[in-house]
CSV table of C-alpha atoms in Angstrom, one decimal:
chain,number,residue,atom,x,y,z
A,1,MET,CA,-0.3,0.2,0.2
A,2,LEU,CA,1.0,3.5,-0.7
A,3,ALA,CA,0.8,6.4,1.5
A,4,VAL,CA,2.3,10.2,0.8
A,5,THR,CA,2.6,12.7,3.4
A,6,LYS,CA,4.2,16.3,2.8
A,7,SER,CA,6.7,18.2,4.6
A,8,ILE,CA,9.4,21.3,3.5
A,9,ALA,CA,13.2,20.9,2.9
A,10,MET,CA,15.1,23.8,3.3
A,11,LEU,CA,17.9,25.6,1.3
A,12,GLY,CA,19.0,28.5,2.5
A,13,LEU,CA,16.1,30.8,3.8
A,14,GLU,CA,14.0,29.1,0.9
A,15,GLY,CA,12.0,26.0,1.5
A,16,TYR,CA,10.6,23.7,-0.9
A,17,VAL,CA,7.8,21.1,-0.9
A,18,VAL,CA,9.1,17.3,-0.1
A,19,ASP,CA,6.3,14.6,-0.7
A,20,VAL,CA,7.5,11.7,1.3
A,21,GLU,CA,6.2,8.7,-0.2
A,22,VAL,CA,5.8,5.5,1.9
A,23,ASP,CA,5.1,2.1,0.4
A,24,ILE,CA,4.7,-1.2,1.9
A,25,SER,CA,5.0,-4.4,-0.2
A,26,ASN,CA,5.4,-8.2,-0.1
A,27,GLY,CA,9.2,-9.1,0.5
A,28,LEU,CA,11.9,-9.4,3.2
A,29,PRO,CA,11.3,-7.1,6.4
A,30,GLY,CA,13.3,-4.0,5.6
A,31,LEU,CA,13.2,-0.2,5.5
A,32,GLU,CA,15.1,2.0,3.0
A,33,ILE,CA,15.2,5.5,2.4
A,34,VAL,CA,16.0,7.0,-1.0
A,35,GLY,CA,15.8,10.4,-2.5
A,36,LEU,CA,19.2,11.9,-1.7
A,37,PRO,CA,18.9,11.9,2.3
A,38,GLY,CA,21.3,13.3,4.6
A,39,ALA,CA,23.3,11.3,7.2
A,40,SER,CA,20.3,12.3,10.1
A,41,VAL,CA,17.7,11.6,7.5
A,42,LYS,CA,19.2,7.9,6.9
A,43,GLU,CA,19.4,7.3,10.7
A,44,SER,CA,15.3,8.4,11.3
A,45,LYS,CA,14.3,4.7,10.1
A,46,GLU,CA,15.4,3.3,13.8
A,47,ARG,CA,14.0,6.7,15.6
A,48,VAL,CA,10.8,6.0,13.8
A,49,ARG,CA,10.7,2.3,14.5
A,50,ALA,CA,11.0,2.7,18.2
A,51,ALA,CA,8.4,5.4,18.2
A,52,ILE,CA,6.1,3.5,16.5
A,53,LYS,CA,6.3,0.6,18.6
A,54,ASN,CA,6.9,2.5,22.3
A,55,SER,CA,3.7,4.5,21.1
A,56,GLY,CA,1.5,1.4,21.0
A,57,PHE,CA,1.3,0.7,17.5
A,58,VAL,CA,2.5,-1.7,14.9
A,59,PHE,CA,5.4,-1.4,13.2
A,60,PRO,CA,4.7,-3.1,9.9
A,61,LEU,CA,6.1,-5.9,8.1
A,62,GLY,CA,7.4,-6.0,4.9
A,63,ARG,CA,9.7,-4.4,2.5
A,64,ILE,CA,9.4,-0.9,3.0
A,65,THR,CA,10.6,1.9,0.6
A,66,VAL,CA,10.5,5.9,1.5
A,67,ASN,CA,11.4,8.0,-1.3
A,68,LEU,CA,12.0,11.6,-0.5
A,69,ALA,CA,10.5,13.6,-3.7
A,70,PRO,CA,12.5,15.4,-5.9
A,71,ALA,CA,15.1,13.1,-5.6
A,72,ASP,CA,17.7,15.1,-7.0
A,73,ARG,CA,18.2,17.7,-4.0
A,74,ARG,CA,19.5,17.0,-0.7
A,75,LYS,CA,17.6,16.3,2.3
A,76,VAL,CA,19.2,17.0,5.5
A,77,GLY,CA,17.6,17.0,9.1
A,78,PRO,CA,15.7,15.3,11.4
A,79,VAL,CA,12.5,17.4,10.4
A,80,PHE,CA,11.6,14.1,8.0
A,81,ASP,CA,10.7,12.0,11.0
A,82,LEU,CA,7.3,12.7,11.8
A,83,PRO,CA,6.0,12.6,7.8
A,84,ILE,CA,7.8,9.6,7.7
A,85,ALA,CA,6.4,8.1,10.7
A,86,VAL,CA,2.6,9.2,9.6
A,87,GLY,CA,3.1,7.7,6.1
A,88,LEU,CA,3.9,4.5,7.6
A,89,LEU,CA,0.8,4.6,9.7
A,90,ALA,CA,-1.4,5.5,7.2
A,91,ALA,CA,0.5,3.0,4.7
A,92,SER,CA,-0.5,0.3,7.1
A,93,GLY,CA,-4.2,0.7,7.7
A,94,GLN,CA,-3.4,2.4,11.2
A,95,LEU,CA,-4.9,5.5,10.9
A,96,ALA,CA,-9.0,5.7,10.7
A,97,ASN,CA,-8.9,7.9,7.4
A,98,ASP,CA,-6.8,10.1,5.0
A,99,ASN,CA,-7.1,13.3,7.1
A,100,TYR,CA,-3.3,13.1,7.2
A,101,ARG,CA,-3.5,14.5,3.5
A,102,LYS,CA,-4.6,17.9,4.5
A,103,TYR,CA,-1.2,18.3,6.5
A,104,VAL,CA,2.0,19.7,6.4
A,105,PHE,CA,4.3,17.9,8.9
A,106,PHE,CA,7.7,19.1,10.9
A,107,GLY,CA,9.4,17.2,13.6
A,108,GLU,CA,11.9,14.9,15.1
A,109,LEU,CA,10.6,11.7,16.9
A,110,SER,CA,12.1,10.9,20.4
A,111,LEU,CA,12.4,6.6,21.1
A,112,ASP,CA,9.4,7.1,23.3
A,113,GLY,CA,7.5,8.7,20.2
A,114,SER,CA,7.4,12.2,21.8
A,115,LEU,CA,8.0,15.0,19.7
A,116,ARG,CA,11.2,17.1,19.7
A,117,GLY,CA,11.8,20.5,18.6
A,118,VAL,CA,13.8,21.1,15.1
A,119,THR,CA,15.5,24.3,13.7
A,120,GLY,CA,14.0,26.7,10.6
A,121,ILE,CA,10.7,26.4,11.6
A,122,LEU,CA,9.7,29.8,10.8
A,123,PRO,CA,11.0,29.6,7.3
A,124,SER,CA,9.5,26.1,6.3
A,125,VAL,CA,6.2,27.3,7.7
A,126,VAL,CA,6.3,30.0,5.1
A,127,ALA,CA,7.1,27.8,2.4
A,128,ALA,CA,4.3,25.4,3.5
A,129,ARG,CA,1.5,28.6,3.5
A,130,ASP,CA,3.4,29.4,-0.1
A,131,ASN,CA,3.6,26.5,-1.8
A,132,THR,CA,1.0,24.2,-0.7
A,133,THR,CA,-2.6,24.0,-0.4
A,134,SER,CA,-2.9,22.4,3.3
A,135,GLU,CA,-5.2,23.4,5.4
A,136,GLY,CA,-2.8,23.6,8.2
A,137,VAL,CA,0.9,22.4,9.9
A,138,ILE,CA,1.5,20.1,12.7
A,139,VAL,CA,4.9,21.0,14.6
A,140,PRO,CA,6.0,20.0,17.7
A,141,THR,CA,5.0,21.8,20.9
A,142,GLU,CA,8.6,23.5,21.2
A,143,ASN,CA,8.3,25.2,18.1
A,144,ARG,CA,4.2,26.4,18.4
A,145,ASP,CA,5.2,30.2,18.7
A,146,GLU,CA,7.5,30.7,16.4
A,147,ALA,CA,5.2,28.5,13.9
A,148,ALA,CA,2.3,30.6,14.7
A,149,LEU,CA,4.3,33.9,13.6
A,150,VAL,CA,2.5,33.1,10.3
A,151,GLU,CA,-0.8,34.2,10.7
A,152,GLU,CA,-2.3,33.0,7.4
A,153,CYS,CA,-1.2,29.2,8.4
A,154,LYS,CA,-3.1,27.2,11.1
A,155,VAL,CA,-0.5,25.8,13.2
A,156,TYR,CA,-1.5,22.9,15.5
A,157,PRO,CA,1.2,21.6,18.2
A,158,LEU,CA,1.4,18.2,19.3
A,159,SER,CA,3.4,16.8,21.9
A,160,ASN,CA,3.9,12.9,21.1
A,161,LEU,CA,2.6,10.6,18.2
A,162,ARG,CA,-0.1,9.1,20.0
A,163,GLN,CA,-1.7,12.7,20.7
A,164,LEU,CA,-1.5,13.2,16.4
A,165,THR,CA,-3.2,10.1,15.8
A,166,GLY,CA,-5.7,10.9,18.0
A,167,PHE,CA,-6.3,14.3,16.1
A,168,LEU,CA,-5.9,12.6,12.5
A,169,ASN,CA,-8.4,10.3,13.5
A,170,GLY,CA,-10.7,12.4,15.0
A,171,THR,CA,-10.9,11.1,18.3
A,172,GLU,CA,-9.0,14.2,19.9
A,173,ASN,CA,-9.9,17.8,19.2
A,174,LEU,CA,-7.1,20.3,19.2
A,175,PRO,CA,-7.3,24.0,18.5
A,176,ARG,CA,-5.5,26.1,16.8
A,177,HIS,CA,-2.5,27.8,18.2
A,178,ARG,CA,-2.0,31.4,18.1
A,179,VAL,CA,0.4,33.8,19.7
A,180,ASP,CA,-0.1,37.5,20.7
A,181,ILE,CA,1.7,39.3,17.8
A,182,ASN,CA,0.7,42.5,18.9
A,183,SER,CA,2.2,42.1,22.2
A,184,LEU,CA,5.6,40.8,20.6
A,185,VAL,CA,5.6,44.0,18.7
A,186,GLY,CA,5.0,46.1,21.4
A,187,GLN,CA,8.4,45.0,23.0
A,188,MET,CA,10.4,46.1,19.9
A,189,SER,CA,10.1,49.9,21.3
A,190,LEU,CA,11.3,49.2,24.8
A,191,GLU,CA,13.7,52.1,26.4
A,192,PRO,CA,17.4,51.5,25.5
A,193,SER,CA,19.4,49.2,28.2
A,194,GLU,CA,22.6,51.0,27.5
A,195,ASN,CA,22.7,54.9,27.7
A,196,MET,CA,25.4,56.7,25.4
A,197,ALA,CA,24.9,59.6,28.2
A,198,ASP,CA,27.3,56.9,29.8
A,199,VAL,CA,30.4,58.0,27.5
A,200,TYR,CA,32.1,61.0,28.7
A,201,GLY,CA,33.1,63.4,26.2
A,202,GLN,CA,33.7,62.0,22.7
A,203,PHE,CA,30.8,64.8,21.5
A,204,ARG,CA,32.5,64.2,17.9
A,205,VAL,CA,32.3,60.5,17.7
A,206,LYS,CA,28.8,60.6,19.2
A,207,ARG,CA,27.4,62.9,16.5
A,208,ALA,CA,29.3,60.6,13.5
A,209,LEU,CA,27.8,57.6,15.0
A,210,GLU,CA,24.3,59.5,15.0
A,211,VAL,CA,24.7,60.1,11.4
A,212,ALA,CA,25.6,56.6,11.0
A,213,ALA,CA,22.7,55.3,12.6
A,214,ALA,CA,20.6,58.1,10.7
A,215,GLY,CA,21.7,56.7,7.5
A,216,GLY,CA,22.8,52.9,8.2
A,217,HIS,CA,26.3,53.7,7.4
A,218,ASN,CA,29.4,51.8,7.9
A,219,VAL,CA,32.1,52.9,10.5
A,220,ILE,CA,35.6,52.9,11.4
A,221,MET,CA,36.9,54.3,14.7
A,222,ILE,CA,40.6,54.7,15.2
A,223,GLY,CA,41.9,55.5,18.8
A,224,PRO,CA,44.3,54.3,21.2
A,225,PRO,CA,43.2,51.7,24.1
A,226,GLY,CA,40.6,52.9,26.6
A,227,SER,CA,39.4,55.8,24.2
A,228,GLY,CA,35.6,54.1,24.3
A,229,LYS,CA,35.4,52.5,21.0
A,230,THR,CA,33.6,49.5,22.3
A,231,MET,CA,31.4,51.0,24.9
A,232,MET,CA,30.0,53.5,22.2
A,233,ALA,CA,29.9,50.9,19.6
A,234,ARG,CA,27.5,48.6,21.6
A,235,ARG,CA,25.4,51.7,22.4
A,236,LEU,CA,25.1,52.6,18.9
A,237,SER,CA,22.8,49.9,18.5
A,238,HIS,CA,20.3,51.3,21.0
A,239,ILE,CA,19.8,54.5,19.0
A,240,ILE,CA,18.8,52.8,15.9
A,241,PRO,CA,15.1,52.9,15.2
A,242,ALA,CA,13.1,49.3,16.1
A,243,MET,CA,12.5,46.8,13.4
A,244,SER,CA,9.5,46.9,11.5
A,245,PHE,CA,7.5,43.8,12.3
A,246,ALA,CA,8.4,42.6,8.8
A,247,GLU,CA,12.1,43.3,9.4
A,248,ALA,CA,12.1,40.9,12.5
A,249,LEU,CA,10.0,38.3,10.8
A,250,GLU,CA,13.2,38.5,8.2
A,251,VAL,CA,16.0,38.2,10.9
A,252,THR,CA,14.1,35.5,13.1
A,253,LYS,CA,13.9,33.3,9.7
A,254,ILE,CA,17.8,33.7,9.5
A,255,TYR,CA,18.4,32.8,13.2
A,256,SER,CA,15.8,30.0,13.0
A,257,ILE,CA,18.1,27.9,10.2
A,258,ALA,CA,21.1,28.8,12.6
A,259,GLY,CA,19.1,27.5,15.6
A,260,LEU,CA,19.5,30.6,17.6
A,261,VAL,CA,15.4,31.6,18.3
A,262,LYS,CA,14.5,30.4,22.1
A,263,SER,CA,11.1,28.8,22.7
A,264,GLU,CA,10.4,31.3,25.1
A,265,MET,CA,10.9,34.3,22.9
A,266,PRO,CA,10.1,33.1,18.9
A,267,LEU,CA,10.7,36.3,17.6
A,268,VAL,CA,13.9,38.1,17.6
A,269,ILE,CA,12.6,41.5,18.5
A,270,ASN,CA,16.1,43.9,19.0
A,271,ARG,CA,18.3,44.5,16.5
A,272,PRO,CA,21.0,41.9,16.1
A,273,PHE,CA,24.7,42.9,17.7
A,274,ARG,CA,26.8,40.5,16.5
A,275,SER,CA,30.8,40.7,18.1
A,276,PRO,CA,32.5,37.8,16.8
A,277,HIS,CA,36.2,37.4,18.0
A,278,HIS,CA,39.2,38.0,15.7
A,279,ASN,CA,40.1,34.4,15.6
A,280,VAL,CA,37.0,34.3,13.3
A,281,THR,CA,37.1,31.6,10.3
A,282,LYS,CA,36.2,32.6,6.6
A,283,SER,CA,33.4,30.5,7.1
A,284,GLY,CA,32.3,31.3,10.8
A,285,MET,CA,31.9,34.9,9.4
A,286,VAL,CA,30.1,34.6,5.9
A,287,GLY,CA,28.5,30.9,6.6
A,288,GLY,CA,29.0,27.4,5.5
A,289,GLY,CA,29.5,23.8,6.5
A,290,SER,CA,27.8,21.0,5.1
A,291,ILE,CA,24.4,22.4,5.5
A,292,ALA,CA,25.7,25.9,5.0
A,293,LYS,CA,24.3,27.7,7.9
A,294,PRO,CA,24.2,31.5,8.2
A,295,GLY,CA,27.5,33.3,9.4
A,296,GLU,CA,27.9,36.6,12.0
A,297,ILE,CA,27.5,38.6,8.6
A,298,SER,CA,23.9,37.5,8.0
A,299,LEU,CA,23.0,37.1,11.7
A,300,SER,CA,23.9,40.8,12.0
A,301,HIS,CA,21.2,41.6,8.9
A,302,TYR,CA,19.2,44.6,10.2
A,303,GLY,CA,21.7,45.2,12.6
A,304,THR,CA,25.3,45.5,13.6
A,305,LEU,CA,28.3,43.7,13.3
A,306,PHE,CA,31.2,45.0,15.8
A,307,MET,CA,34.5,43.8,14.6
A,308,ASP,CA,36.9,45.0,17.5
A,309,GLU,CA,40.5,45.1,16.7
A,310,PHE,CA,39.9,44.9,13.0
A,311,PRO,CA,43.6,44.3,11.6
A,312,GLU,CA,43.9,41.3,13.9
A,313,PHE,CA,41.2,39.4,11.7
A,314,THR,CA,42.7,37.1,8.8
A,315,ARG,CA,42.9,39.1,5.4
A,316,ASP,CA,40.6,36.2,4.0
A,317,THR,CA,37.9,37.3,6.5
A,318,LEU,CA,38.4,41.0,6.2
A,319,GLU,CA,38.3,40.4,2.0
A,320,SER,CA,34.8,38.6,2.8
A,321,LEU,CA,33.2,41.5,3.6
A,322,ARG,CA,33.5,43.1,0.8
A,323,GLN,CA,30.9,41.7,-1.1
A,324,PRO,CA,28.2,41.9,1.4
A,325,MET,CA,28.8,45.5,2.3
A,326,GLU,CA,28.3,46.4,-1.7
A,327,ASP,CA,25.4,44.0,-2.3
A,328,GLY,CA,23.6,43.4,1.0
A,329,ARG,CA,23.6,39.5,0.6
A,330,VAL,CA,25.8,36.3,1.1
A,331,CYS,CA,26.3,34.1,-2.1
A,332,ILE,CA,27.5,30.8,-0.5
A,333,SER,CA,28.5,28.1,-3.2
A,334,ARG,CA,28.2,24.1,-3.2
A,335,VAL,CA,28.3,21.2,-4.9
A,336,ASN,CA,24.7,21.0,-4.9
A,337,GLY,CA,24.2,24.7,-5.7
A,338,SER,CA,24.4,28.0,-4.5
A,339,ILE,CA,22.5,29.5,-1.5
A,340,GLU,CA,21.9,33.3,-0.7
A,341,TYR,CA,21.1,34.8,3.1
A,342,PRO,CA,20.6,38.4,3.4
A,343,ALA,CA,23.0,40.7,4.9
A,344,ARG,CA,22.1,44.1,5.2
A,345,MET,CA,24.0,44.9,8.2
A,346,MET,CA,25.8,48.0,9.5
A,347,LEU,CA,29.4,47.1,10.0
A,348,VAL,CA,31.1,49.2,12.9
A,349,ALA,CA,34.9,48.4,13.1
A,350,ALA,CA,37.7,49.4,15.6
A,351,MET,CA,41.0,49.6,15.7
A,352,ASN,CA,44.0,50.9,17.0
A,353,PRO,CA,46.5,53.4,15.0
A,354,CYS,CA,49.3,51.1,15.4
A,355,PRO,CA,50.4,48.1,17.0
A,356,CYS,CA,51.6,49.4,20.3
A,357,GLY,CA,48.2,51.7,20.2
A,358,TYR,CA,49.6,55.2,20.8
A,359,GLN,CA,50.6,56.2,17.8
A,360,GLY,CA,49.7,60.4,18.1
A,361,ASP,CA,49.0,60.1,21.7
A,362,VAL,CA,50.3,63.3,23.4
A,363,SER,CA,50.7,61.9,26.6
A,364,ARG,CA,51.9,57.8,25.5
A,365,GLU,CA,55.2,57.5,23.4
A,366,CYS,CA,54.4,54.9,20.6
A,367,THR,CA,57.2,52.4,20.4
A,368,CYS,CA,56.3,51.5,16.8
A,369,THR,CA,58.8,51.4,14.0
A,370,PRO,CA,57.6,53.3,10.6
A,371,ALA,CA,57.7,49.7,8.9
A,372,GLN,CA,55.5,48.1,12.0
A,373,VAL,CA,53.3,50.9,11.4
A,374,ALA,CA,52.3,50.6,7.8
A,375,ARG,CA,52.7,46.7,8.0
A,376,TYR,CA,49.7,46.8,10.8
A,377,LYS,CA,47.4,49.3,8.5
A,378,SER,CA,48.0,47.6,5.4
A,379,ARG,CA,46.3,44.4,6.8
A,380,VAL,CA,42.8,46.5,6.0
A,381,SER,CA,42.9,46.8,2.4
A,382,GLY,CA,42.4,50.0,0.2
A,383,PRO,CA,39.0,48.5,-1.3
A,384,LEU,CA,37.5,47.3,2.5
A,385,LEU,CA,38.3,50.7,3.6
A,386,ASP,CA,36.8,52.4,0.4
A,387,ARG,CA,33.3,50.8,1.2
A,388,ILE,CA,33.4,52.2,4.9
A,389,ASP,CA,31.4,55.5,4.8
A,390,ILE,CA,32.7,57.0,7.9
A,391,HIS,CA,36.2,57.2,9.4
A,392,ILE,CA,36.6,58.7,12.6
A,393,GLU,CA,39.4,59.0,15.0
A,394,VAL,CA,38.6,58.4,18.5
A,395,PRO,CA,40.9,60.4,20.9
A,396,ARG,CA,42.1,60.0,24.5
A,397,ILE,CA,39.4,60.9,26.9
A,398,LYS,CA,40.1,64.3,29.0
A,399,TYR,CA,40.6,64.2,32.8
A,400,GLU,CA,38.6,67.4,32.7
A,401,GLU,CA,36.1,65.7,30.9
A,402,LEU,CA,36.0,62.8,33.5
A,403,ARG,CA,36.1,65.1,36.3
A,404,GLU,CA,33.4,67.3,35.3
A,405,ASP,CA,31.2,64.5,34.3
A,406,LYS,CA,30.7,65.5,30.7
A,407,ARG,CA,28.3,63.0,29.3
A,408,GLY,CA,26.2,64.9,27.0
A,409,GLU,CA,23.0,63.6,25.7
A,410,GLY,CA,21.4,60.1,26.4
A,411,SER,CA,20.5,57.6,23.7
A,412,GLN,CA,16.7,58.5,23.9
A,413,LYS,CA,17.0,61.9,22.7
A,414,ILE,CA,19.7,61.0,19.9
A,415,ARG,CA,17.3,57.8,19.1
A,416,LYS,CA,14.5,60.5,18.4
A,417,ARG,CA,16.6,62.5,15.9
A,418,VAL,CA,17.6,59.5,14.3
A,419,VAL,CA,14.0,58.0,13.8
A,420,LYS,CA,12.8,61.7,12.5
A,421,ALA,CA,15.6,61.0,9.8
A,422,ARG,CA,15.0,57.6,9.2
A,423,LEU,CA,11.3,58.4,8.6
A,424,ILE,CA,12.3,60.9,5.6
A,425,GLN,CA,14.2,58.2,3.9
A,426,GLN,CA,11.2,56.0,4.7
A,427,GLU,CA,9.0,58.5,2.4
A,428,ARG,CA,11.6,59.0,0.2
A,429,PHE,CA,12.1,55.2,-0.9
A,430,ALA,CA,8.6,53.9,-0.5
A,431,GLY,CA,8.2,51.0,-2.9
A,432,THR,CA,11.8,50.9,-4.0
A,433,GLY,CA,12.7,48.2,-1.4
A,434,ILE,CA,15.6,50.6,-0.1
A,435,ASN,CA,15.3,51.3,3.4
A,436,SER,CA,18.2,53.6,4.1
A,437,ASN,CA,20.4,56.1,2.7
A,438,ALA,CA,23.3,53.9,2.6
A,439,ALA,CA,21.7,51.5,0.3
A,440,MET,CA,21.1,54.0,-2.5
A,441,GLY,CA,22.3,53.1,-5.7
A,442,ASN,CA,23.8,55.5,-8.7
A,443,LYS,CA,20.0,56.4,-9.6
A,444,GLU,CA,19.0,57.4,-6.0
A,445,ILE,CA,22.2,58.8,-5.8
A,446,ARG,CA,21.9,61.3,-8.9
A,447,LEU,CA,17.5,61.9,-8.0
A,448,HIS,CA,18.1,62.6,-4.3
A,449,CYS,CA,21.3,64.0,-3.7
A,450,CYS,CA,21.3,67.3,-5.5
A,451,LEU,CA,24.1,69.9,-4.4
A,452,GLU,CA,24.2,73.7,-4.2
A,453,GLY,CA,26.8,75.7,-6.0
A,454,LYS,CA,29.1,76.1,-3.2
A,455,ALA,CA,28.4,72.3,-2.1
A,456,ALA,CA,29.4,71.3,-5.7
A,457,ALA,CA,32.6,73.2,-5.7
A,458,LEU,CA,33.6,71.9,-2.0
A,459,ILE,CA,33.0,68.3,-2.9
A,460,LYS,CA,35.3,68.8,-6.2
A,461,LYS,CA,37.8,70.6,-4.3
A,462,ALA,CA,37.7,67.5,-1.8
A,463,PHE,CA,37.8,64.5,-4.4
A,464,ASP,CA,40.9,66.2,-6.2
A,465,LYS,CA,42.7,66.7,-2.8
A,466,LEU,CA,41.7,63.8,-1.3
A,467,CYS,CA,42.2,61.6,-4.0
A,468,LEU,CA,39.0,60.1,-3.8
A,469,SER,CA,37.9,56.8,-5.6
A,470,ALA,CA,34.4,57.2,-7.5
A,471,ARG,CA,33.1,54.7,-5.0
A,472,ALA,CA,34.4,57.1,-1.9
A,473,TYR,CA,32.9,60.0,-3.8
A,474,SER,CA,29.4,58.4,-3.5
A,475,ARG,CA,29.7,57.4,0.0
A,476,VAL,CA,30.6,60.7,0.7
A,477,LEU,CA,27.2,62.0,-1.0
A,478,LYS,CA,24.9,59.4,1.0
A,479,VAL,CA,26.5,60.6,3.9
A,480,ALA,CA,25.5,64.2,3.5
A,481,ARG,CA,22.1,63.4,2.5
A,482,THR,CA,21.5,61.4,5.7
A,483,ILE,CA,23.0,64.8,7.2
A,484,ALA,CA,21.2,67.2,5.4
A,485,ASP,CA,17.7,64.4,6.7
A,486,LEU,CA,18.8,65.0,10.5
A,487,ASN,CA,18.8,69.0,9.7
A,488,GLY,CA,15.6,68.5,8.2
A,489,THR,CA,16.7,70.0,5.4
A,490,GLU,CA,15.8,68.6,1.3
A,491,LYS,CA,19.0,70.2,-0.4
A,492,ILE,CA,22.6,69.1,0.5
A,493,THR,CA,24.2,72.2,1.3
A,494,GLU,CA,27.9,73.6,1.8
A,495,ASN,CA,27.9,72.4,5.7
A,496,ASP,CA,26.7,69.0,4.7
A,497,ILE,CA,29.4,68.4,2.3
A,498,ALA,CA,32.0,69.5,4.7
A,499,GLU,CA,31.1,67.6,7.4
A,500,ALA,CA,30.8,64.3,5.3
A,501,VAL,CA,34.4,64.9,4.0
A,502,GLN,CA,35.8,65.0,7.1
A,503,TYR,CA,34.7,61.9,7.5
A,504,ARG,CA,37.1,60.4,5.1
A,505,SER,CA,39.9,62.2,5.8
A,506,ILE,CA,41.6,59.4,7.8
A,507,ASP,CA,41.7,57.7,4.3
A,508,ARG,CA,45.2,59.8,3.6
A,509,SER,CA,47.0,58.0,6.8
A,510,PHE,CA,46.2,54.6,5.2
A,511,LYS,CA,47.9,55.4,1.6
């Protein structure tokens, strides 16, 4: 007898329907799984066998063939345990009807028949909604809140195989599970936990970070140890506006694939802040592995990727940032195809001016030779530096600033200005798929970065004097556009250009 159940397999963030075909025929008893199953799928035969027996059902005798169609795509993960078990029960006549055909199944089985949670449930349910005509999805109880984020899809959480058969046979009533999305969205606008007012002095640096937050610009901070680079970087994410629900869903899909979503909080409500150690590998940064999971760049999507001790990262790791910074996505190539993950992140890099950290410091003498300094700075390539919009020097904090408690504005006040500038950009780019000035292309720059006469003359002078590349020129215009938005002006003025140009002045020290 033949039975067909449905599930979803993931390729990056994209899911496709898998028909789990179970056939029981005469022959020597045995269970074989075909259709390019991965190692964890092959192992499912033993889990399914024990789960069926320990749930009080009869494991069918005969030659059992399980085909995972389409057969030309590799299937990985234990998510197919449940659809295989349901197929076996249906094919052996242990289900009272064919209601199982109405649902899409997800879940790993324990040996006692209970259901365990699986990773990637949110993008899987989205794929089930978009690619099937099912009446709902069956998920483990552990994944119920995450699955219910897809409001258009009916979610039925179950804890074990016995409960599932009761639901399919009509002997057990199971209500559709819902989650209070409004409550989750309300938590996105909570007060910032880390305040920019905690940072003494550094008013010029705080202004640069405000501009970066308002336009989604990449930043590199260069200064001696103890000047507050890390402290300010950690507070930067608290002056960026909260994510929209659509953005939070997209980030949650990435975290779900990576297995980082917690059952008690199914939605990633805060903008990501990732701070990988400088010994992270290229695959750890970009993503990879046999299943090609997202790396630190994609885990920073719509958030901040903070890279402290920037030159200490390997050259391969640093150069791997170039494509995501330009395109806002990561492409991972494997034998069985290419996988894309979104990576619209804001890079915040921090570094010392030299190996000892005290070049240019008036209170400490630098012990590095010119060759050591040149070698240290050469670890950050010109093309990578060119893609960073804002370069800012972070000086040592003066004693007077510490003594007089000169802390400046708090994060909440700065955030209000940033939100206002972001709303201007949201209106400007409505319907284009662009969410910030930093994401503008050449077409948008020509359309929205109109210069006054004096402003045009100033940027020409800066272009010649600083030997800016065409890319750096575009970055200056984008930053100037953001400064104008913060000032509430439609046209970019000479002062806006002057401030934007000063954020490129460090270029010369790397040449």
